[in-house]
Each structure stands twice: as C-alpha cells, then as structure tokens.
XYZ file of C-alpha atoms in Angstrom:
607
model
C 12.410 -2.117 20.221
C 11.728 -2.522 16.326
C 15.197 -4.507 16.012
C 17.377 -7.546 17.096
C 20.765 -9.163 16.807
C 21.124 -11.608 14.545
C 19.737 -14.524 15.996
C 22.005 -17.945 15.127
C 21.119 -20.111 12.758
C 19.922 -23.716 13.894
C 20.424 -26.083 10.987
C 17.523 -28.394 12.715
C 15.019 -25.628 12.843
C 14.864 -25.468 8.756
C 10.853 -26.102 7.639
C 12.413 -27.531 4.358
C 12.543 -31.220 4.524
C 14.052 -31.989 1.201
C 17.241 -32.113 -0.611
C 17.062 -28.382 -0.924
C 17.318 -28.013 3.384
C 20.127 -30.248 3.057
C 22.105 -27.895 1.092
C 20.567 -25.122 3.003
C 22.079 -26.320 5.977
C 25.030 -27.060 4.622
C 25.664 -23.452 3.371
C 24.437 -22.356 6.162
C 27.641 -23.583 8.151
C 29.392 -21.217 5.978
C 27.271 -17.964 7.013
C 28.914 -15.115 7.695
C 27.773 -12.059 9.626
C 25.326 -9.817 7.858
C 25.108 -6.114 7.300
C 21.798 -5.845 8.407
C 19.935 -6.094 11.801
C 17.187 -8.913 11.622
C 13.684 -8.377 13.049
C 13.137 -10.350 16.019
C 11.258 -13.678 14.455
C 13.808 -12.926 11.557
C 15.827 -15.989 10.714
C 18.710 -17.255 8.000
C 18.036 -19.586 6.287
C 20.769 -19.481 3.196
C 23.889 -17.602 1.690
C 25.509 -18.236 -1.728
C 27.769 -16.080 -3.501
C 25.885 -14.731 -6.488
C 26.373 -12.286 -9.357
C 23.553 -9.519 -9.323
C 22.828 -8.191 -12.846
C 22.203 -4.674 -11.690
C 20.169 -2.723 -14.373
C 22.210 0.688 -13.860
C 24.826 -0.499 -13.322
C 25.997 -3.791 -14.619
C 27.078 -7.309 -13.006
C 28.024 -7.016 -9.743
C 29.242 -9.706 -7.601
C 28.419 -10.261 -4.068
C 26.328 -12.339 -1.608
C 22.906 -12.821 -1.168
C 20.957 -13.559 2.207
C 17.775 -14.816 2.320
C 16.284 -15.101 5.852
C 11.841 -16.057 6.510
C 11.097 -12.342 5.775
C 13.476 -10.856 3.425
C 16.184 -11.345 0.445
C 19.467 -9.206 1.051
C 22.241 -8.848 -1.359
C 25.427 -7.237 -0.633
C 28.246 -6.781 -3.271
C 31.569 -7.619 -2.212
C 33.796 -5.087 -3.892
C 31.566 -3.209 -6.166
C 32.346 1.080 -5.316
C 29.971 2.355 -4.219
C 28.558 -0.594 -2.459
C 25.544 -2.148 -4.086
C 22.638 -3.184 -1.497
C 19.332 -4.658 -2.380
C 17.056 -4.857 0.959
C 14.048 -6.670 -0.317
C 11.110 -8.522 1.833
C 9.946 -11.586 0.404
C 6.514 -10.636 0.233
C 7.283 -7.627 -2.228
C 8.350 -10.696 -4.615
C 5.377 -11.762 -7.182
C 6.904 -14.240 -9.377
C 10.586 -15.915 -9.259
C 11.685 -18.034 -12.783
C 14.631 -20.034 -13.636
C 16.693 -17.840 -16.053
C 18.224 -20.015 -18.824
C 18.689 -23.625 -18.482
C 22.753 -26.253 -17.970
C 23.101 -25.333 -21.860
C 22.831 -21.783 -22.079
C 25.444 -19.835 -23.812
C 26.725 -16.551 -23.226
C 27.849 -14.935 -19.499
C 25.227 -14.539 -16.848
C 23.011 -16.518 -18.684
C 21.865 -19.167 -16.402
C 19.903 -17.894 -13.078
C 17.163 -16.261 -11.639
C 14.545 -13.662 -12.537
C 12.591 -12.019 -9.751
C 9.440 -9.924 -10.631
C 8.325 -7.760 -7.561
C 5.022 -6.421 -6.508
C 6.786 -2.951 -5.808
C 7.523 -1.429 -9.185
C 11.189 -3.704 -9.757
C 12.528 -6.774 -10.865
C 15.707 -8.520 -10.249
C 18.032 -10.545 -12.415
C 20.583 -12.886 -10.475
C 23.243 -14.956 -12.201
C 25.033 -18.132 -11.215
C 27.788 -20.710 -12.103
C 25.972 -23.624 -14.472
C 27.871 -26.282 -12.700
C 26.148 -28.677 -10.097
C 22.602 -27.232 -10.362
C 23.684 -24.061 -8.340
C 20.491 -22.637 -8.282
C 18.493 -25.065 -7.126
C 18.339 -24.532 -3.501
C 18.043 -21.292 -3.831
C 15.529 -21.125 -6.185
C 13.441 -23.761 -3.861
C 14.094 -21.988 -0.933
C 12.832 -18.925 -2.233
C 9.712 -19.974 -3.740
C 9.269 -21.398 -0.760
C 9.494 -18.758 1.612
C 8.417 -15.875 -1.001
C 5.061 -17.781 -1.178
C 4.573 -19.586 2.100
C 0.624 -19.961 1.633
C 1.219 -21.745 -1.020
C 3.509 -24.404 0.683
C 1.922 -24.337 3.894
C 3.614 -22.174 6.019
C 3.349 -19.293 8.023
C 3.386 -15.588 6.763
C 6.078 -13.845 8.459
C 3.388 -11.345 10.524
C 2.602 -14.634 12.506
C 6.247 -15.333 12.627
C 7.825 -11.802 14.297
C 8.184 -11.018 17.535
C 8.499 -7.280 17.425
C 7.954 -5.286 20.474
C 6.094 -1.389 20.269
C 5.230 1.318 22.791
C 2.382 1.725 20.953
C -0.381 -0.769 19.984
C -1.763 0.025 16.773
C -4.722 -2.488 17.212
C -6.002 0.284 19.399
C -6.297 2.846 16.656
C -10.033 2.758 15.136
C -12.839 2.032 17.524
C -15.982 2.268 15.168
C -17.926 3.118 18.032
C -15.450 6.288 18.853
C -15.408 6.486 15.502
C -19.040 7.157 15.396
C -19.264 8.728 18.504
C -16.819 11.259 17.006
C -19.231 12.230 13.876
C -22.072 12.537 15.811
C -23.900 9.548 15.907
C -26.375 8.047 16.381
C -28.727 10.825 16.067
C -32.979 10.382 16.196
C -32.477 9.458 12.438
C -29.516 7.263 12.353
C -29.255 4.586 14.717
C -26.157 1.263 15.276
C -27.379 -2.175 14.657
C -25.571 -5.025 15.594
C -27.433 -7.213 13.362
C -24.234 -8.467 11.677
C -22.440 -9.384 15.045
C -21.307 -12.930 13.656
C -20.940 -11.956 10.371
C -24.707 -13.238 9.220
C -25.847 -10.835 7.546
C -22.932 -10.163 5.364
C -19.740 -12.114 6.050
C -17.564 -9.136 4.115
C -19.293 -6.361 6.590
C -17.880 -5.057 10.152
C -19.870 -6.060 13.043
C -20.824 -2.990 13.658
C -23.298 -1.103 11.081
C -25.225 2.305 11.196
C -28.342 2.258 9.231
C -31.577 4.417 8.864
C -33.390 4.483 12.394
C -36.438 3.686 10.808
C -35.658 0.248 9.102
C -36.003 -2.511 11.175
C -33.588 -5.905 11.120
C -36.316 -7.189 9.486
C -36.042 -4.469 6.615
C -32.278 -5.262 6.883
C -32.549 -8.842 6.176
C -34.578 -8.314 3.625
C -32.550 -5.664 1.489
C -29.629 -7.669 1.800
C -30.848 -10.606 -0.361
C -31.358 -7.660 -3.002
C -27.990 -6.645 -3.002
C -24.653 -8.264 -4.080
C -23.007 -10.243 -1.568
C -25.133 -8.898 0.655
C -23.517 -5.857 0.725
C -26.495 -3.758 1.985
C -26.506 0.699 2.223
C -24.859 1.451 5.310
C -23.885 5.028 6.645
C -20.009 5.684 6.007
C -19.857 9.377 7.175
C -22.781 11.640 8.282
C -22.427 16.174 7.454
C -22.522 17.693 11.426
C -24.597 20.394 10.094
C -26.313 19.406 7.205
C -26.940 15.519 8.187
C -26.149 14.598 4.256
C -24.649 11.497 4.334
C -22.645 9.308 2.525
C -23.605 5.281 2.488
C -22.062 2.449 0.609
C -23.530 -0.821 -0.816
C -23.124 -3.188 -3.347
C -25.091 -3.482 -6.742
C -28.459 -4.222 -6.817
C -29.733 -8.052 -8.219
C -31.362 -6.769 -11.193
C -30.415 -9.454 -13.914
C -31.771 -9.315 -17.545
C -35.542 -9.628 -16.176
C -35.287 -6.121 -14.520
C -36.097 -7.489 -11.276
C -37.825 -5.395 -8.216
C -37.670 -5.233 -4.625
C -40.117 -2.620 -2.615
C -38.211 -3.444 0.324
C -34.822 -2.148 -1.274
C -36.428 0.562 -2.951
C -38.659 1.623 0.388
C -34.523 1.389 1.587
C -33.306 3.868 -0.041
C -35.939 6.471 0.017
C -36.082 6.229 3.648
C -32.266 7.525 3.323
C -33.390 10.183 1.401
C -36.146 11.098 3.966
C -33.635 11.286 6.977
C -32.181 14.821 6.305
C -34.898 15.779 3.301
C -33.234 15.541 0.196
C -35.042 15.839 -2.244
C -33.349 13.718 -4.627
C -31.344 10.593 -3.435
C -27.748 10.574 -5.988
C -26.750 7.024 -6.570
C -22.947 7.056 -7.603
C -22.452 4.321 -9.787
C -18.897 4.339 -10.353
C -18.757 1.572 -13.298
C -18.943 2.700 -16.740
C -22.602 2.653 -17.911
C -21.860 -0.160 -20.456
C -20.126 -2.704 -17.316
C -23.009 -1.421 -15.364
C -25.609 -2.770 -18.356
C -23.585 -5.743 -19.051
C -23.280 -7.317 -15.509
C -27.375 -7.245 -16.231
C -25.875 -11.010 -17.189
C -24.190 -11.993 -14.368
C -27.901 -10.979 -12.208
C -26.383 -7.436 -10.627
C -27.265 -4.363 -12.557
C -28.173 -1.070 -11.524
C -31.221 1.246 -9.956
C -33.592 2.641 -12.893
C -35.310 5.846 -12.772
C -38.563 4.145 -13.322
C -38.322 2.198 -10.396
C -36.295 4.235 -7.834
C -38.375 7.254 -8.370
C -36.758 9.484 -5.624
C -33.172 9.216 -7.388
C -31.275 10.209 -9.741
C -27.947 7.820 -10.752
C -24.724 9.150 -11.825
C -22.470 6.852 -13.477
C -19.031 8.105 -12.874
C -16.877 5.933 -15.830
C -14.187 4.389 -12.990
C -12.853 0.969 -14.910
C -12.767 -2.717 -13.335
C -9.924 -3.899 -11.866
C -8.026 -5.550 -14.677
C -8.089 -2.512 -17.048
C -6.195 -0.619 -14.040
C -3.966 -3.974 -13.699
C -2.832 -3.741 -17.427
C -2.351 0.173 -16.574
C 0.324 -0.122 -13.838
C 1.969 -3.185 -15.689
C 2.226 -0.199 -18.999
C 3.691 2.302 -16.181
C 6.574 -0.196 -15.009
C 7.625 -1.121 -18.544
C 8.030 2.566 -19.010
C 9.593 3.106 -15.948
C 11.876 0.414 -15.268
C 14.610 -0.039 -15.400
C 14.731 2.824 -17.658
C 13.011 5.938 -18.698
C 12.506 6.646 -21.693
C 13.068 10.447 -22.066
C 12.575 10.899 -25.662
C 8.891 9.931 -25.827
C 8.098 10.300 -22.075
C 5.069 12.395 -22.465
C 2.952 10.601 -25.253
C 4.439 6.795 -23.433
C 3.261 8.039 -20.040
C 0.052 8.758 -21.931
C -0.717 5.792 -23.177
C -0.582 4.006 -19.780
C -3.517 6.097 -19.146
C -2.445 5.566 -15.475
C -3.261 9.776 -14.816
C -6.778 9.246 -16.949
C -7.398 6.864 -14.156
C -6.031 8.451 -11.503
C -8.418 11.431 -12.675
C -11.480 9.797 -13.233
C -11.213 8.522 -9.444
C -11.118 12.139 -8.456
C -13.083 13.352 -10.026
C -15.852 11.236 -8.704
C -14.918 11.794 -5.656
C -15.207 15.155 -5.938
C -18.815 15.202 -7.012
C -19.543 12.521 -3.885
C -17.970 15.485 -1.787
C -19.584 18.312 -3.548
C -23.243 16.796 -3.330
C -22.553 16.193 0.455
C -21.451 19.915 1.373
C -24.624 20.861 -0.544
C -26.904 19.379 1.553
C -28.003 16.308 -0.855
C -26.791 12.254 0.871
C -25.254 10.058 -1.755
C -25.241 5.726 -2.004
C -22.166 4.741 -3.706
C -21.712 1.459 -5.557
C -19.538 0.023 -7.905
C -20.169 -4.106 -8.623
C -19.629 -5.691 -5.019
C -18.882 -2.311 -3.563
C -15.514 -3.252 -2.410
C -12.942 -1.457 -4.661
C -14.321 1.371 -6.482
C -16.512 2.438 -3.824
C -14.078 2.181 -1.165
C -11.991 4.729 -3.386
C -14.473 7.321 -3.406
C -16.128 7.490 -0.001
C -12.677 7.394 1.450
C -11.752 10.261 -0.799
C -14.999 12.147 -0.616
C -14.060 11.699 3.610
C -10.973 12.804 3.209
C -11.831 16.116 1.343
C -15.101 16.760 3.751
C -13.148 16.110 7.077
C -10.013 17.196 8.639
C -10.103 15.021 11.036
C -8.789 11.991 8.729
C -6.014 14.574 7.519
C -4.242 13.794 10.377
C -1.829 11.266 10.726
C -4.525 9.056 13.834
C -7.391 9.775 11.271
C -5.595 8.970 8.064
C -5.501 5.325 10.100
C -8.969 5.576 11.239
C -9.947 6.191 7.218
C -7.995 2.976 6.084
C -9.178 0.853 8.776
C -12.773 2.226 8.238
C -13.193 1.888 4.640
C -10.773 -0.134 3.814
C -9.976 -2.191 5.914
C -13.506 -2.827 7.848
C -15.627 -3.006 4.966
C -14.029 -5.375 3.192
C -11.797 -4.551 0.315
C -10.019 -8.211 -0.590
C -6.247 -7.054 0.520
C -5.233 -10.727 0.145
C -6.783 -11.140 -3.264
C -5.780 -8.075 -4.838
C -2.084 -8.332 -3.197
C -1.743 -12.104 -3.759
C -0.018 -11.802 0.322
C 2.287 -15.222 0.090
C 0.634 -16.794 -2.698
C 2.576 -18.162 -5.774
C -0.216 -17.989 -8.710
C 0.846 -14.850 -9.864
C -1.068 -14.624 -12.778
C -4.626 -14.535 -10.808
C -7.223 -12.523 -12.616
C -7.862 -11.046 -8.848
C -4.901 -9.116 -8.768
C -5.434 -5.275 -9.245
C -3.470 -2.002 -7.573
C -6.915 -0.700 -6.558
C -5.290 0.436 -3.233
C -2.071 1.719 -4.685
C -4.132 4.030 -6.977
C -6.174 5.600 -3.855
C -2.925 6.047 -2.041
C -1.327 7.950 -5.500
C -5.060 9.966 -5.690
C -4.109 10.910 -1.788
C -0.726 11.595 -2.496
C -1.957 14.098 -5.409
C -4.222 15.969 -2.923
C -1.147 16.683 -0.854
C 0.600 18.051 -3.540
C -1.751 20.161 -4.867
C -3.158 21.263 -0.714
C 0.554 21.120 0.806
C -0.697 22.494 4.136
C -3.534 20.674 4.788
C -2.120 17.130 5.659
C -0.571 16.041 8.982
C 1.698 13.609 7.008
C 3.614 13.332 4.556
C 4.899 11.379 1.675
C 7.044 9.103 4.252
C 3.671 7.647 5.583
C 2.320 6.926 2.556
C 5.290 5.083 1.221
C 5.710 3.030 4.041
C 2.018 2.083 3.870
C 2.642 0.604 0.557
C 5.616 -0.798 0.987
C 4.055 -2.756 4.280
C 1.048 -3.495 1.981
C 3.226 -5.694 0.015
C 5.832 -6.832 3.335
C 3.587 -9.563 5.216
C 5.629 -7.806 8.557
C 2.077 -6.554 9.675
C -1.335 -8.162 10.294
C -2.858 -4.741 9.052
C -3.678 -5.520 5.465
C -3.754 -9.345 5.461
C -6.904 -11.297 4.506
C -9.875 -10.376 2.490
C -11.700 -9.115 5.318
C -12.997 -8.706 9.011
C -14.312 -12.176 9.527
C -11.546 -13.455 7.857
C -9.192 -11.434 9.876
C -11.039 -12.994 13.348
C -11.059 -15.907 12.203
C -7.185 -15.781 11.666
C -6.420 -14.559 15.142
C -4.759 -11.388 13.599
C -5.237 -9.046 16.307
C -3.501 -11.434 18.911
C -1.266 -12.788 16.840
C 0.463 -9.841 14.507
C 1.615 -7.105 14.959
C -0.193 -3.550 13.220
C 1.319 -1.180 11.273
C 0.102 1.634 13.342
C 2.344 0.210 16.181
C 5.400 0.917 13.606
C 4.320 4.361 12.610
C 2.694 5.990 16.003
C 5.853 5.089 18.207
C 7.986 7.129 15.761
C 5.044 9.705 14.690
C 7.607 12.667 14.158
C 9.403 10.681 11.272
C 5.711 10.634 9.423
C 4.638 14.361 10.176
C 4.261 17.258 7.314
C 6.108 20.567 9.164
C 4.227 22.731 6.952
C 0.595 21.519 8.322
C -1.723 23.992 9.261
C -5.156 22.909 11.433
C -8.402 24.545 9.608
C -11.108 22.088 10.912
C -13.858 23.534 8.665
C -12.102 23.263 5.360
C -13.098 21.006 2.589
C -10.895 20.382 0.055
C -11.724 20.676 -3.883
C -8.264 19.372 -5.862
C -8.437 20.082 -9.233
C -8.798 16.746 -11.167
C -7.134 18.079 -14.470
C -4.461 16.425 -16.436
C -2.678 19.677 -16.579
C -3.069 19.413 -12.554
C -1.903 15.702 -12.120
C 1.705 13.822 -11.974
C 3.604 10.971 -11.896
C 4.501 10.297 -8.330
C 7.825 9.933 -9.845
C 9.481 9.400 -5.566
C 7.564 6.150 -5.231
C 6.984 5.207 -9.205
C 10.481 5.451 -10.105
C 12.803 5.264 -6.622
C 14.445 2.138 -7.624
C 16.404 4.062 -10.363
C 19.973 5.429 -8.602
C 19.233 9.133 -10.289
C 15.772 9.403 -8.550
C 17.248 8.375 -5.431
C 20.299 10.649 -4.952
C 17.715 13.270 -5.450
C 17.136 14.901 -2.241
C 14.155 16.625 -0.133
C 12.750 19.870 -1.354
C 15.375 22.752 -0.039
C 12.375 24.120 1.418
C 11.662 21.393 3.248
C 15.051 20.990 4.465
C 15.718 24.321 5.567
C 12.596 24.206 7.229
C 13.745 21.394 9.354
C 17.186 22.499 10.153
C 15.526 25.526 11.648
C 13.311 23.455 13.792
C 16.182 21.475 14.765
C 17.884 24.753 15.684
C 14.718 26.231 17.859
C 14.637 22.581 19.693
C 18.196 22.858 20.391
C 17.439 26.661 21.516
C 15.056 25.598 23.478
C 17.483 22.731 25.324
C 19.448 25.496 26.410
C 16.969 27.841 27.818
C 16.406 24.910 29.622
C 19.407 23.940 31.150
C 19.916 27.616 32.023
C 16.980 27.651 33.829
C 17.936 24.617 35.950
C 20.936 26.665 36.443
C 18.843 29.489 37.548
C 16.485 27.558 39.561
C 19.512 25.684 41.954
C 20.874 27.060 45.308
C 24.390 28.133 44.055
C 22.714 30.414 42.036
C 19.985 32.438 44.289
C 22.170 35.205 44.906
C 22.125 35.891 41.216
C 18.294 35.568 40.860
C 18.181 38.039 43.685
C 19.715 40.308 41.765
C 18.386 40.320 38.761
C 16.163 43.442 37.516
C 12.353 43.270 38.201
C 11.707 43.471 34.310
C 13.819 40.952 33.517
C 12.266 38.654 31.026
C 10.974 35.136 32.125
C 12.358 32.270 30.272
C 8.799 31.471 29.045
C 8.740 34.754 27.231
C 12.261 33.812 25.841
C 10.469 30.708 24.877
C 7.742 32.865 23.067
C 10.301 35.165 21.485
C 12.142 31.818 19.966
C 8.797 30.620 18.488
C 7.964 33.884 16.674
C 9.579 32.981 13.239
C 9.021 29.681 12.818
C-alpha cells in the first residue's frame, strides 16, 4: 500500500531543538485531524491558522499543515474549498514577507517560491512573532541538507508490489540491442568508479581498444568522460557514443591515442566519415579553449567531420524558464501572449534540442555512427542521445523502456540531478541550477503530440516524473550520480519511482498506442509545429485545471470501460454455464451455438 493513517504526533520525536520545537510542540497539542492521508514515514510536525493570499482568488483563510514531506493548506470556509497539496521539496526559496511595522492588510508573512512553476504568498497576525516557528520549521524541513537532516526518500516507509530498482539491468539492456558483437565488446574497467567517477560500472567500448587505450583517452577528455557506446543500429551497426569534450586548451593540444579512439569507432561498421555532434554553440565551443576543453579540428581528426548543433549552456535555459513563469503565473497575459511567449525563447530552445536530435537520428538510420558531446557531456548530450533513442527505437516508447531510457542516459551516466534540482538544499541562487531535464521531458512530450499513437504513455507519466523530480519521495533522481548514489545506500534505502508507477501501470498508459517496432520517428522541429505544454506549464491556474481530457480521449475510455464490464458478464455467464444446475441447458443448446470466446471476439471488433 502507497498510503497510511495518520500516524500521532510525538512532541519528543521533533529534530528541532530550539525555541522554534518548543512552539512546535506546543501547537502541536492543538492538531486537529487532517484531510489528507500521510505517507507512511509521513509525520506532523506543526499547524497554525493562516491566511493564504490566493492569486485567483483572493485571501482566504484556513490552516496550514506542514508534516517532514509536505506543506498542506486547507481553507476553513472559503466555497469552493481551497487546497494547496505541496511537498517540501517542490519549495526553492521561502522569505519573510514584510517585517512588526508593516502597514497595510496581509502585509506581514511568508513568500514561498517553488521549483514547480508556482509561488505562494501566506499572511499572518504581526503580534508575538507569529511567523517565526513556522518560518524555521519550514526552512528547516524544505531544505534538510542544509541543516543536517534526512531527505524524506530515506525517511518513508512505503510498501510496492513492484520494485522499481529492478527496472534497467545494463547488461539486459545490452543484451537486448544486440551486444556485444565481434566489434563491440563490455569492459568493466570502471567497476569502482576509477576510471571516471561520473560513469556506470558497466561500459561498452570498441573491441579493439584495450584498457590500456581506455586509460589513456580518458586523461584526454573532460572529467574523464571517455566515448562509450549508448545505442548500437541491429542492422546497420551505426552507433551512437557519448563523451565529454576533448582537453584542447589555447595550445591546440593532441592526443594520437584519442584520435586513434575515435577512428577505430568509425572503422567498426565502415563509415566513412565519423560525425562529431557538438551540441555547444561554435563560439562556447571556441571559448572554453580557456578553461583547457575545446573541440576536435578537422586537421587533426582527419576521419571526421564536426557538426556544431547551437544548443545553449545551462544558465541561458535557466533565465528562459524563469521568463516563462513570469508570463505564466499567476497570470496570463492574453493581450501580448504570442510576441511575450516569444521572447522567453523557451520553444527556440525547445527546437534547437530537436532538431539536433533529429540529425543524431537521421545520420544513424543512414548507416553513418555519431560521438556526441557538449562541455562535460552530461546535459546537452544526455538530451540528444536520449532523444535520437527514442526516435530510432520503439522499444523505449513503452512505458518499461521509457524507464530503461532515463535510467540509462540519465540517470547512469551521470547528469547532476542534485545540482541542477538543488534536492533539499537552501542556496537557491546556485549558478548550478538549470531545467535541463524538464526541457527533455517537454521535447518528449512534443513528440507525443505531434506522433499520438506511437507512445505507450501518456502525459500522466510524464507529469508525475517531474513532479517526483522535484518531491525527494523517491531515491530515483537524487544525487549527482552512480557512485554517488552507492555511496548513499539509495537502492536499499529509498524507495524508486518505478515502484509508484509499474504497480498502477494502467493509470500511465496511452489507449490510442499502436506497436510498429520498425518505425523511427522524424517530428517536425518547426515553430509553427511546437507548443506550450500549457497542462503542466500553466496547471496551477483554476481555468487550466477545470479543463478536462480530450472528448476523444474520454469517450474512448468509457467504451473500454463498457467492453471490460461486457466482458465481466460473459464471464459470470459462463460460470453459470459451466456449473451442474445448469448441464441440462448446455445439453440443449444448438451445435452452432457460438462459444463465449467468439462472443469475446465479436465484443473486441470495434474497439
């Protein structure tokens, strides 16, 4: 079971030994029962009565609950009832609102930023510091890194059929593409993390480089981030590997052993040219020439020809989404919603992305293997292949593959979850921060728009993947990366996501998927093509909300409701049919009669 009763609050338990657990404990003799089920792990800690300052809908007063995972406000006579539901890692920044002097109603409280696309505004009485123990106990438990506690994945106790730590075996994994083959082979060179502490253990590389090869490229490359095989063509053996920058620097630097590298990756299915996707502008690419990284020159990597692909660092996409909130929330701003949304340039990214990974795909299906790189090969390049994978193989368009994918290349290889998320850590102004992994989800949601048949999920999945990015209930995307994850214990001691979503698949599944194994996918990476994912973008606003699912969608599933229910019946008639009592009738029936499995056919035929 996902759920619990509310467990009772035990004033001695409280982590906070200050003044703040004093009054903690003090109001929390005064709880009262709450609307919500807590997880199991899920504690109270305090309640105070509290005036919401509801963006849509004015001041509302109520109660607020905050237990160790999430903050809860429920208004006490507002109609309709106002509910906010939020976990405390969704919450990026909380600041004192006003100060015991302020002037003017609801001036004196608390403003909440969130890492989900809302912010909150509470107001309280001046009198008595009111807001200090909440405001402690907040910060306290909205950032428990940063005060030396536990995030709340460590902290549940939630129970599933499934274990979704048993998802994504790279060995399966590999196993499943067709590897290895007399060209590719699995080295387990990195087995404690000594060749590159941000790379999986396990690693498929060129048959013919030795660990002595491997050690040596990897001082050539940032971070040690050395080409390794990501996803390998069945027929045509193209494949697609992934790397870091090379260590150029501003004295051009060489290494024969990195060079010797890469051509024997071109060599393994005959290309003739090796593409290197660069996915930095040209300019970043030249200028981190000063930082020692760089890129491969013609002159020097003779067998390959590099394709910068224009994809910006991670702050220009951080300013992006923080342009796309302030035209999004609270309000929209309908009368210059086009030219506003444009200058976010949120869809110009969204595009370029793409539309890279469209020509990673495209050079694969042709026959020719790609290296893809961005600066330490951990957020740009993880977009792309993962993309590229996505519109090569069907296999990860299913809801168990779509896992596989973001364990893979995400998850595996090292994209820095913790640093990019900032999971329970107060500085919320670190330069570290980007939505590199909210963008590929929006680039994956756009494919299923534009191929609506193709996926085995649907927008649910994706959604709750971002909102459990943010949550801290899972062990899935915590830490920076495999070694740190290990290290951690986060596999014994969390819980996945996958757990979650594969012990209620149905809830997650697109009824208008169609299997074609063989297809790859081409979406069209035009402006005129993209959109605002306007359900996940803008959900916090009441009108978006009430909206409901596509009639199509919803006819569709009242039907299937109807066939199962059908289908229940047929059923129980044919227990009916099958018991003692009824033989004589079964004995009589006509020779023809029809079987209930070919009633069970004839029910199927128009759906």
């Amino acid at each position: 079971m996902a759920s619990a009763s509310i467990p009772v609050y035990n004033c001695s338990n409280n982590p906070l030994e200050n003044s703040s657990s004093q009054n903690a404990s003090r109001e929390s003799l005064k709880m009262e029962p709450l609307a919500v089920t807590l997880l199991p792990g899920e504690e109270r800690v305090i309640d105070k009565d509290i005036m919401y300052i509801c963006p849509f809908s004015g001041p509302v007063k109520g109660k607020v609950f905050i237990t160790n995972y999430r903050l809860y406000f429920k208004s006490a006579d507002a109609d309709p009832s106002v509910t906010l539901n939020v976990p405390l890692g969704a919450i990026g920044r909380v600041e004192k609102m006003g100060g015991a002097s302020s002037r003017g109603e609801n001036s004196y409280g608390l403003d909440i930023t969130c890492k989900d696309m809302r912010n909150l505004r509470f107001a309280l009485k001046q009198e008595g510091h009111s807001r200090r123990d909440i405001f402690d106990i907040l910060f306290r438990y909205a950032f428990p890194l940063s005060h030396g506690l536990f995030l709340f994945a460590y902290l549940s106790q939630e129970k599933y059929e499934e274990n979704g730590w048993s998802v994504y075996k790279p060995m399966e994994e590999f196993r499943r593409q067709g590897l290895p083959t007399d060209k590719w082979r699995i080295t387990f060179i990195n087995d404690n993390y000594e060749l590159c502490d941000t790379y999986p253990t396990i690693l498929v590389v060129p048959f013919k480089a030795t660990e002595e090869d491997l050690r040596k490229v990897s001082t050539f490359r940032s971070r040690g981030r050395i080409p390794v095989l990501s996803w390998i063509h069945r027929e045509n053996q193209a494949v697609i590997c992934r790397c870091s920058q090379p260590l150029v620097g501003m004295s051009g630097k060489r290494n024969k052993d990195d060079e010797r590298y890469l051509d024997v990756i071109r060599e393994a299915n005959g290309t003739a040219k090796l593409t290197i996707y660069d996915a930095r502008p040209s300019v970043n690419a030249v200028a981190n020439k000063a930082t020692g990284g760089g890129y491969e020159g013609d002159d020097t990597y003779q067998n390959a020809e590099l394709v910068f692909l224009d994809i910006h660092n991670i702050h220009v996409m951080r300013e992006s989404l923080k342009k796309l909130k302030d035209i999004v929330y609270p309000n929209v701003e309908e009368s210059h919603w086009l030219s506003s949304l444009e200058s976010t340039h949120w869809l110009e990214h969204i595009k370029l992305v793409l539309s890279g990974a469209i020509q990673v795909a495209d050079k694969i299906s042709g026959g020719n293997s790609v290296v893809v790189h961005c600066s330490d090969g951990w957020d740009r390049t993880a977009q792309l292949t993962s993309l590229a994978m996505l519109m090569l193989d069907s296999h990860y368009r299913t809801l168990r593959g779509f896992q596989v994918l973001l364990e893979k290349e995400w998850i595996s290889f090292g994209h820095k979850f913790a640093s990019r998320i900032g999971h329970g850590d107060k500085n919320h102004a670190d330069q570290d921060r980007s939505p590199i992994f909210v963008q590929f989800i929006d680039c994956v949601w756009q494919m299923t728009k534009q191929f609506p048949t193709a996926f085995e999920f649907n927008e649910r999945l994706l959604m709750t993947i971002l909102d459990h990015l943010f949550s801290c209930r899972f062990g899935t995307f915590l830490y920076n990366c495999e070694s740190a994850r290990h290290t951690n214990e986060v596999r014994s001691k969390t819980v996945s996501l996958w757990s979650l979503v594969n012990s209620d698949s149905t809830s997650y599944l697109n009824p208008f998927y169609t299997p074609e194994s063989s297809r790859v996918l081409y979406p069209v990476a035009s402006m005129r093509h993209l959109e605002l994912w306007v359900t996940y973008y803008i959900r916090w606003n009441p009108r978006i909300r009430q909206q409901q699912q596509s009639p199509v969608e919803q006819r569709y599933m009242e039907l299937l409701a109807l066939r199962d229910e059908y289908l229940k019946k047929l059923e129980e008639l044919q227990l009916t049919d099958s018991s003692p009592n009824s033989s004589h009738l079964s004995n009589s029936s006509a020779p023809n009669a029809a079987s209930p499995t070919q009633h069970i056919t004839h029910l199927h035929t128009p759906f």
